XYZ file of C-alpha atoms in Angstrom:
599
model
C 0.000 0.000 0.000
C 2.770 2.419 0.903
C 4.683 1.681 -2.313
C 1.553 2.346 -4.377
C 0.998 5.619 -2.534
C 4.650 6.575 -3.107
C 4.520 5.808 -6.815
C 1.208 7.633 -7.191
C 2.345 10.812 -5.457
C 5.997 10.713 -6.540
C 6.293 9.850 -10.254
C 9.723 8.240 -10.018
C 9.338 6.862 -13.538
C 9.802 10.418 -14.827
C 13.149 10.898 -13.087
C 16.530 9.883 -14.448
C 18.338 6.862 -13.035
C 21.121 9.172 -11.853
C 18.638 11.311 -9.910
C 16.967 8.259 -8.380
C 20.343 6.846 -7.330
C 21.379 10.111 -5.714
C 18.028 10.333 -3.942
C 18.374 6.755 -2.663
C 21.910 7.527 -1.523
C 20.687 10.514 0.498
C 17.763 8.592 2.002
C 19.613 5.332 2.708
C 23.101 6.577 3.604
C 23.389 10.297 4.282
C 20.274 10.779 6.422
C 20.912 7.731 8.686
C 24.582 8.666 8.994
C 23.814 12.286 9.804
C 21.085 11.255 12.258
C 23.456 8.859 13.985
C 26.156 11.523 14.286
C 23.738 14.132 15.670
C 22.119 11.728 18.151
C 25.532 10.458 19.293
C 26.809 14.002 19.657
C 23.811 15.120 21.718
C 23.964 12.029 23.931
C 27.678 12.346 24.492
C 27.296 16.084 25.156
C 24.710 15.380 27.847
C 27.013 12.828 29.468
C 30.018 15.183 29.326
C 27.968 18.064 30.742
C 26.608 15.948 33.578
C 30.029 14.565 34.468
C 31.570 18.042 34.349
C 28.782 19.381 36.554
C 29.271 16.701 39.172
C 33.027 17.177 39.184
C 32.684 20.967 39.431
C 30.182 20.690 42.269
C 32.619 18.511 44.196
C 35.349 21.082 43.612
C 33.099 23.948 44.721
C 32.135 21.991 47.817
C 35.817 21.630 48.738
C 36.337 25.365 48.179
C 33.292 26.170 50.357
C 34.797 24.163 53.213
C 37.950 26.282 53.015
C 35.851 29.455 52.855
C 33.903 28.512 55.958
C 37.142 27.703 57.741
C 38.891 30.934 56.719
C 35.866 33.173 57.294
C 35.006 31.563 60.617
C 38.569 31.872 61.822
C 38.675 35.581 60.919
C 35.227 36.181 62.439
C 36.168 34.400 65.680
C 39.480 36.246 65.889
C 37.825 39.624 65.343
C 35.156 38.675 67.896
C 37.770 38.164 70.564
C 39.825 41.073 69.324
C 37.314 43.902 69.775
C 36.319 42.580 73.232
C 39.907 42.492 74.540
C 39.991 45.223 77.229
C 43.763 45.096 77.467
C 44.112 45.757 73.758
C 41.529 48.516 73.764
C 43.131 50.125 76.805
C 46.559 50.007 75.109
C 45.068 51.712 72.011
C 43.370 54.311 74.188
C 46.697 55.088 75.882
C 48.149 56.052 72.515
C 45.971 59.171 72.580
C 47.726 60.521 75.718
C 50.732 62.838 75.374
C 54.008 61.021 75.837
C 57.626 61.233 74.971
C 59.065 59.692 71.860
C 60.364 56.631 73.694
C 57.090 56.067 75.515
C 55.112 56.416 72.257
C 57.354 53.846 70.605
C 56.886 51.450 73.507
C 53.091 51.893 73.432
C 53.054 51.334 69.672
C 55.181 48.195 69.937
C 52.915 46.861 72.689
C 49.802 47.298 70.492
C 51.592 45.662 67.546
C 52.516 42.720 69.757
C 48.907 42.269 70.928
C 47.637 42.449 67.333
C 50.235 39.960 66.186
C 49.223 37.543 68.918
C 45.705 37.419 67.490
C 46.706 37.045 63.809
C 49.905 35.034 64.065
C 48.215 32.153 62.204
C 48.118 34.176 58.929
C 50.390 36.457 56.965
C 47.461 37.923 54.991
C 46.843 40.748 57.483
C 48.096 44.132 56.239
C 46.869 46.518 58.929
C 44.394 47.135 61.743
C 43.027 50.684 61.963
C 41.357 52.053 65.121
C 38.981 55.001 64.808
C 38.456 57.000 68.006
C 35.124 58.374 69.002
C 35.031 62.109 68.259
C 38.003 62.006 65.865
C 41.429 60.574 65.486
C 42.752 57.371 64.046
C 45.523 54.904 64.864
C 47.097 52.443 62.383
C 48.899 49.448 63.851
C 51.172 48.657 60.899
C 51.214 51.713 58.615
C 50.537 55.390 58.553
C 47.184 55.947 56.832
C 45.958 58.814 58.965
C 45.731 61.023 55.852
C 42.714 58.944 54.721
C 40.706 59.377 57.950
C 38.049 61.669 56.463
C 37.621 59.483 53.388
C 37.256 56.366 55.509
C 34.797 57.871 57.993
C 32.489 58.854 55.097
C 32.804 55.511 53.335
C 29.998 52.989 52.952
C 31.649 50.293 55.036
C 32.131 52.709 57.976
C 28.468 53.662 58.053
C 27.384 50.025 57.633
C 29.493 49.100 60.661
C 27.991 51.865 62.802
C 24.509 50.795 61.745
C 25.163 47.279 63.088
C 27.337 47.748 66.199
C 28.877 44.623 67.586
C 28.383 42.722 64.294
C 31.471 41.690 62.346
C 31.228 42.730 58.683
C 33.286 41.176 55.863
C 33.321 43.606 52.946
C 34.900 41.429 50.306
C 37.466 42.047 47.591
C 37.888 45.636 46.386
C 40.427 47.817 44.585
C 42.967 49.444 46.900
C 42.786 53.245 47.129
C 45.406 53.700 49.903
C 48.784 54.580 48.465
C 50.716 53.355 51.554
C 49.431 49.811 50.913
C 51.202 48.150 47.993
C 48.398 45.811 46.979
C 46.177 46.132 43.916
C 43.206 44.554 45.717
C 42.378 44.169 49.406
C 39.896 42.230 51.544
C 38.457 44.153 54.490
C 36.426 43.586 57.645
C 35.099 46.001 60.258
C 33.306 46.028 63.598
C 31.841 48.929 65.564
C 32.182 48.861 69.391
C 28.721 48.092 70.842
C 27.001 50.660 73.046
C 27.442 48.572 76.212
C 31.253 48.868 75.774
C 31.202 52.592 74.957
C 32.193 53.564 78.507
C 35.140 51.162 78.502
C 37.073 52.553 75.465
C 37.378 55.581 73.212
C 37.573 53.317 70.139
C 34.499 53.581 67.886
C 35.284 51.317 64.881
C 38.063 48.814 64.197
C 38.958 48.285 60.509
C 40.890 45.162 59.379
C 42.754 45.198 56.052
C 43.827 41.872 54.476
C 45.633 41.070 51.255
C 43.547 40.374 48.151
C 44.753 36.773 48.252
C 42.986 36.088 51.568
C 40.556 33.681 49.905
C 42.256 33.571 46.502
C 44.591 30.741 47.481
C 41.547 28.469 47.872
C 41.129 28.478 44.076
C 44.772 27.737 43.447
C 44.929 24.809 45.867
C 41.501 23.263 45.220
C 40.800 23.760 41.505
C 42.602 22.798 38.325
C 39.695 23.443 35.998
C 39.296 26.031 33.279
C 36.941 28.961 33.545
C 36.270 31.650 36.141
C 35.875 31.155 39.895
C 34.451 33.705 42.298
C 33.045 33.840 45.821
C 30.096 36.112 46.649
C 29.156 37.115 50.164
C 25.604 37.462 51.466
C 25.283 40.846 49.757
C 26.461 39.569 46.346
C 29.866 41.187 46.651
C 32.940 39.349 45.451
C 35.254 38.447 48.324
C 37.502 36.499 45.929
C 37.756 36.068 42.154
C 40.341 34.889 39.679
C 39.413 37.704 37.256
C 39.226 41.423 37.889
C 35.930 41.623 35.984
C 34.023 40.494 39.052
C 35.680 42.973 41.441
C 33.219 45.889 41.350
C 33.727 47.663 44.697
C 30.439 47.578 46.544
C 28.308 47.110 43.446
C 26.088 44.112 42.851
C 27.401 41.444 40.543
C 26.154 41.004 36.902
C 22.505 40.035 36.363
C 23.417 36.649 34.929
C 24.442 35.543 38.458
C 21.066 36.239 40.086
C 19.938 32.638 39.616
C 22.614 31.487 42.066
C 20.384 32.743 44.861
C 17.494 30.435 43.977
C 18.927 27.204 45.352
C 21.801 26.026 47.536
C 23.541 24.468 44.498
C 22.893 23.789 40.861
C 23.825 24.693 37.294
C 22.362 26.610 34.358
C 23.373 28.143 31.032
C 23.445 31.876 30.360
C 24.363 34.184 27.498
C 27.332 36.346 28.548
C 28.377 39.044 26.083
C 27.027 37.054 23.176
C 28.716 33.812 24.233
C 26.935 30.870 25.801
C 28.353 29.955 29.230
C 27.758 27.157 31.753
C 27.425 28.314 35.391
C 27.729 25.993 38.404
C 27.320 27.201 42.009
C 27.454 25.876 45.582
C 26.548 27.529 48.914
C 28.964 27.294 51.828
C 27.047 25.719 54.774
C 28.313 28.090 57.512
C 28.881 31.470 55.916
C 26.243 30.963 53.184
C 28.731 32.432 50.713
C 28.255 31.426 47.060
C 31.122 29.639 45.324
C 30.581 30.025 41.568
C 32.275 28.509 38.507
C 31.725 30.023 35.022
C 33.061 28.342 31.883
C 32.294 29.048 28.183
C 30.187 26.295 26.702
C 32.681 25.897 23.859
C 35.476 25.174 26.326
C 33.294 22.653 28.137
C 32.478 20.800 24.929
C 35.915 21.223 23.287
C 36.845 17.502 23.638
C 33.452 16.596 22.267
C 33.985 18.907 19.299
C 37.109 16.950 18.406
C 35.151 13.687 18.514
C 32.390 15.287 16.451
C 34.842 16.555 13.838
C 36.530 13.144 13.704
C 33.139 11.515 13.196
C 32.372 13.945 10.382
C 35.695 13.131 8.726
C 34.933 9.430 8.949
C 31.471 10.076 7.509
C 32.968 12.190 4.719
C 35.478 9.452 3.912
C 32.706 6.851 3.836
C 30.650 9.129 1.607
C 33.604 9.612 -0.736
C 34.102 5.849 -1.014
C 30.410 5.370 -1.718
C 30.461 8.100 -4.360
C 33.513 6.521 -5.951
C 31.718 3.182 -6.123
C 28.616 4.956 -7.440
C 30.726 6.656 -10.102
C 31.926 3.333 -11.473
C 28.399 1.965 -11.274
C 27.005 4.982 -13.116
C 29.793 4.870 -15.668
C 29.193 1.160 -16.302
C 25.390 1.201 -16.542
C 23.965 4.695 -16.582
C 26.649 6.099 -18.896
C 25.733 3.883 -21.875
C 22.024 4.388 -21.152
C 22.472 8.179 -21.114
C 24.339 8.026 -24.422
C 21.569 5.917 -25.873
C 18.927 8.393 -24.664
C 20.826 11.296 -26.245
C 20.979 9.469 -29.563
C 17.251 8.734 -29.349
C 16.600 12.444 -28.831
C 18.727 13.294 -31.872
C 16.785 10.797 -33.969
C 13.550 12.275 -32.651
C 14.622 15.730 -33.846
C 15.256 14.315 -37.354
C 18.982 13.513 -37.380
C 19.827 9.969 -38.443
C 23.614 10.377 -38.202
C 24.548 8.252 -35.206
C 27.524 9.089 -33.011
C 27.038 6.123 -30.726
C 28.845 2.853 -30.071
C 26.905 0.209 -28.081
C 28.574 -0.580 -24.731
C 27.805 -1.491 -21.136
C 26.381 -4.708 -19.645
C 24.846 -7.290 -21.959
C 21.276 -5.986 -21.648
C 22.278 -2.388 -22.308
C 24.632 -3.451 -25.108
C 21.853 -5.468 -26.759
C 19.469 -2.514 -26.498
C 22.032 -0.198 -28.109
C 22.729 -2.679 -30.914
C 19.033 -3.060 -31.731
C 18.561 0.719 -31.717
C 21.577 1.155 -34.008
C 20.158 -1.391 -36.472
C 16.703 0.197 -36.319
C 18.047 3.653 -37.167
C 20.045 2.278 -40.095
C 16.927 0.564 -41.398
C 14.942 3.802 -40.976
C 17.595 5.654 -42.941
C 17.342 3.152 -45.820
C 13.527 3.281 -45.830
C 13.462 7.094 -45.792
C 15.941 7.245 -48.671
C 13.868 4.771 -50.689
C 10.726 6.776 -49.952
C 12.351 10.007 -51.110
C 13.556 8.378 -54.329
C 10.066 7.020 -54.990
C 8.467 10.440 -54.433
C 10.999 12.150 -56.705
C 10.429 9.551 -59.395
C 6.667 9.927 -59.035
C 6.844 13.722 -59.252
C 9.089 13.552 -62.311
C 6.706 11.127 -63.956
C 3.744 13.420 -63.275
C 5.579 16.405 -64.748
C 6.527 14.442 -67.812
C 2.948 13.253 -68.146
C 1.660 16.836 -68.034
C 4.209 17.990 -70.593
C 3.530 15.065 -72.931
C -0.257 15.613 -73.010
C 0.110 17.853 -76.053
C 2.038 17.037 -79.227
C 4.410 19.996 -79.553
C 5.063 19.838 -83.299
C 1.426 19.375 -84.212
C 0.298 22.316 -82.110
C 3.017 24.650 -83.322
C 2.352 23.815 -87.000
C -1.393 24.289 -86.536
C -0.928 27.612 -84.727
C 1.417 28.900 -87.446
C -1.260 28.030 -90.040
C -3.896 29.930 -88.025
C -1.538 32.918 -87.718
C -0.981 32.906 -91.519
C -4.728 32.772 -92.192
C -5.357 35.637 -89.754
C -2.697 37.725 -91.541
C -4.215 36.985 -94.974
C -7.727 37.734 -93.687
C -6.589 40.998 -92.046
C -7.543 40.064 -88.468
C -4.660 41.497 -86.335
C -6.154 40.529 -82.964
C -6.217 36.846 -83.905
C -2.729 37.194 -85.343
C -1.334 38.790 -82.100
C -3.118 36.316 -79.835
C -1.879 33.355 -81.858
C 1.668 34.749 -81.866
C 1.568 35.148 -78.049
C 0.297 31.624 -77.644
C 3.077 30.258 -79.879
C 5.670 31.933 -77.640
C 4.048 30.446 -74.528
C 4.127 26.954 -75.972
C 7.730 27.353 -77.071
C 8.707 27.964 -73.451
C 6.486 25.140 -72.190
C 8.083 22.508 -74.442
C 11.319 22.428 -72.479
C 13.493 24.243 -74.918
C 16.701 25.166 -73.122
C 16.171 22.947 -70.040
C 13.897 23.113 -66.970
C 15.108 26.523 -65.698
C 15.338 30.050 -67.057
C 15.927 33.544 -65.678
C 13.362 35.662 -63.894
C 13.536 38.109 -66.825
C 12.466 35.303 -69.196
C 9.718 34.308 -66.744
C 8.437 37.922 -66.767
C 8.380 37.980 -70.613
C 6.475 34.698 -70.522
C 3.935 36.198 -68.089
C 3.444 39.251 -70.334
C 2.443 36.975 -73.262
C 0.197 34.955 -70.953
C -1.553 38.052 -69.548
C -2.109 39.369 -73.107
C -4.006 36.175 -73.966
C -5.964 36.206 -70.682
C -7.249 39.735 -71.427
C -9.141 38.462 -74.463
C -10.960 35.893 -72.328
C -11.526 37.647 -69.017
C -11.438 41.333 -69.907
C -8.977 44.036 -68.898
C -7.461 44.554 -65.464
C -4.630 46.634 -64.059
C -1.262 44.877 -63.709
C 1.539 46.397 -61.586
C 5.119 45.160 -61.922
C 7.765 45.817 -59.209
C 10.835 43.605 -59.543
C 14.347 44.297 -58.218
C 16.761 44.606 -61.168
C 19.221 42.373 -59.337
C 16.796 39.463 -59.822
C 16.688 39.551 -63.638
C 19.626 37.139 -64.067
C 18.540 34.802 -61.249
C 17.438 31.324 -62.336
C 14.131 29.757 -61.351
C 12.056 26.816 -62.588
C 10.051 27.442 -65.752
C 6.321 28.211 -65.569
C 6.536 28.772 -61.801
C 4.524 31.997 -61.566
C 1.974 31.377 -64.382
C -0.300 28.927 -62.438
C -0.474 31.388 -59.535
C -1.327 34.298 -61.850
C -3.964 32.151 -63.564
C -5.514 31.291 -60.195
C -5.612 34.996 -59.276
C -7.397 35.931 -62.515
C -9.831 33.011 -62.762
C -10.810 32.721 -59.088
C -10.114 36.254 -57.862
C -10.553 38.962 -60.505
C -13.077 37.261 -62.840
C -15.897 37.465 -60.258
C -15.122 41.069 -59.293
C -17.787 43.603 -60.419
C -15.404 46.474 -61.130
C -11.943 46.484 -62.689
C -9.485 44.360 -60.749
C -5.835 44.925 -59.893
C -2.976 42.453 -59.977
C 0.398 43.256 -58.339
C 3.564 41.274 -59.110
C 6.585 42.047 -56.896
C 10.035 40.517 -56.499
C 12.812 41.376 -54.044
C 15.795 39.934 -52.214
C 15.178 38.733 -48.647
C 18.619 37.988 -47.298
C 19.949 35.036 -49.303
C 16.484 34.224 -50.670
C 14.149 35.505 -53.399
C 10.648 36.556 -52.359
C 8.072 36.894 -55.184
C 4.605 38.159 -54.244
C 1.456 37.774 -56.416
C -1.367 39.817 -54.911
C -4.889 40.591 -56.193
C -7.807 42.560 -54.837
C -10.375 39.990 -55.939
C -13.110 38.170 -54.040
C -10.679 36.178 -51.892
C -10.777 32.527 -50.888
C -12.955 30.858 -48.283
C -11.015 29.464 -45.296
C -12.142 25.888 -46.037
C -11.007 26.152 -49.668
C -7.744 27.789 -48.609
C -6.788 24.755 -46.510
C -7.237 22.459 -49.533
C -5.452 24.642 -52.054
C -1.992 23.159 -51.462
C -3.391 19.629 -51.018
C -6.108 19.168 -53.671
C -8.100 15.992 -54.197
C -7.970 13.927 -57.361
C -11.138 15.706 -58.601
C -9.560 19.170 -58.228
C -9.504 21.523 -61.172
C -6.567 22.359 -63.384
C -5.811 25.577 -61.519
C -5.696 23.833 -58.168
C -3.434 21.185 -59.603
C -1.226 24.015 -60.934
C -0.850 25.648 -57.497
C -0.094 22.309 -55.860
C 2.306 21.439 -58.649
C 4.240 24.698 -58.169
C 4.554 24.077 -54.429
C 5.713 20.474 -54.931
C 8.193 21.402 -57.672
C 9.798 23.990 -55.371
C 10.015 21.539 -52.481
C 11.401 18.728 -54.645
C 14.052 20.922 -56.278
C 15.069 23.245 -53.411
C 14.019 21.551 -50.167
C 11.749 22.193 -47.195
C 12.500 25.874 -46.339
C 11.149 26.992 -49.751
C 7.654 26.939 -51.262
C 4.367 28.836 -51.264
C 2.573 30.771 -48.537
C -1.058 31.816 -49.214
C -2.864 34.491 -47.231
C -6.469 35.312 -48.121
C -9.702 36.568 -46.601
C -13.067 36.300 -48.279
C -13.861 39.618 -49.984
C -10.391 41.041 -49.187
C -8.255 39.581 -51.979
C -5.427 37.025 -51.983
C -1.647 37.238 -51.531
C 0.675 34.383 -52.551
C 4.328 34.498 -51.474
C 6.865 32.398 -53.399
C 10.159 31.851 -51.532
C 13.096 30.605 -53.662
C 16.873 30.367 -53.285
C 19.018 33.094 -54.831
C 20.790 31.357 -57.777
C 22.909 33.141 -60.405
C 24.799 31.107 -63.049
C 26.513 33.589 -65.379
C 27.437 32.540 -68.930
C 26.206 28.990 -68.492
C 23.259 27.122 -69.920
C 20.920 25.529 -67.359
């Protein structure tokens, strides 16, 4: 049922074998191969993505453990630090006036107390104490010039708004010239109100190196892509690229999905490039550890496999095409040649340029076709010879219907009697008729010049005036045509048909126009009358009369056949006529000039 439906709706019998083979190749080889490659690629891509996600999540989980450890240690240290009365008292004492030696001793004592708290890390750069009412003390450097800037900063006001709470402010560009770090991590705590009477310190500011959390990436990850850590306010406290360090500003919008769940992955378009984002939330600090990698980098190994598969498919396709080429050359090639020769024969050419070849069936078909064309050529040649012989016999029969010598002798006797009796009209008419018959009896061959044909027509028209009355005759022949050769008595039957069937039945005086001109390499003779015209049904039969047709019709047909037999298909008669509008006959002949030579 399906095959019938396919054949009904897809006429494969009208397609070439080459097209059908290519179509079958695409359906049976290319489509399954391409489908297999695409399905394999998608499946493998899903597996690679899932494996990469799981591995990245494990890595992020390890980093989150280090973050919790580092952040908790700093938070605990700062918690003890700002509650240490001894430390706060030592910092307060720095405000009192003292000698140079005493100031140095007080400063060294504070440095020693600070060092005791942060001796576990070398990431601490400085601890800055801001006194209530003004004044600032730096434990490790002199940054007092930045007091006003710091007191008006966002982190300072955030600390005052949440006294007693330790704030980590993340990674940020360094704006303090005395600190030789491009980026710094900071933390701050404001002394709670219940401790306000115990110390003059208002806010303690901790400055760490930018690598405070950065080393977690270096020790825990060996993967490509970007890593960053966001705090609870979406600020980067560590990142392996400066793009994510935006100094108190929220991170890019494509990271907002990391706040939906504790961990997960998703794809996002970043600056026109598809990226794969994986994230994990640290259990204690609730910081987000995020990994961003371009999708192309993630699937790079898969792309190599995909390209290799395509190369294998291309090689297989090339081998199949090579085999198809030999198959086509062996079978379809000879068939195509045979079809081309059939088309040439169909257009009328019997000259074969074809040698049978191919498998036995195709070779046998070509041999039979070759023999058939040769036989057709022989039959056509025999048919042409028969038609030429028949036409020649008919012409000879027409010419032999009258005994030339008898007629000429009789006409000369009539002419003599008319002269003796003094009847000039009979004498002139008889003389014109004698000249017509002299041309008709093949004197000088079957051809003469157009000038001789015109003289012949003048004698013929003179005789016709006695029978059918007078009419106007216009002559317009190119002088270059006078020496051109045409068949004898070619125009006379057409002129006779114009007079007898066109002008004879006209009430007033008729007009006959004879014209001749060159049309390229051909002669075009036009015989036109303004007579009664020819009915359309009679016009169709004029060049193919029946056996009962009159002499004039036989004459028109005879002229057409003589031209075709002597000059070939492109030449002959064309008749245009409308009833009541007259008739125009065009005679198309080859341009033939044979100077100084009898034809």
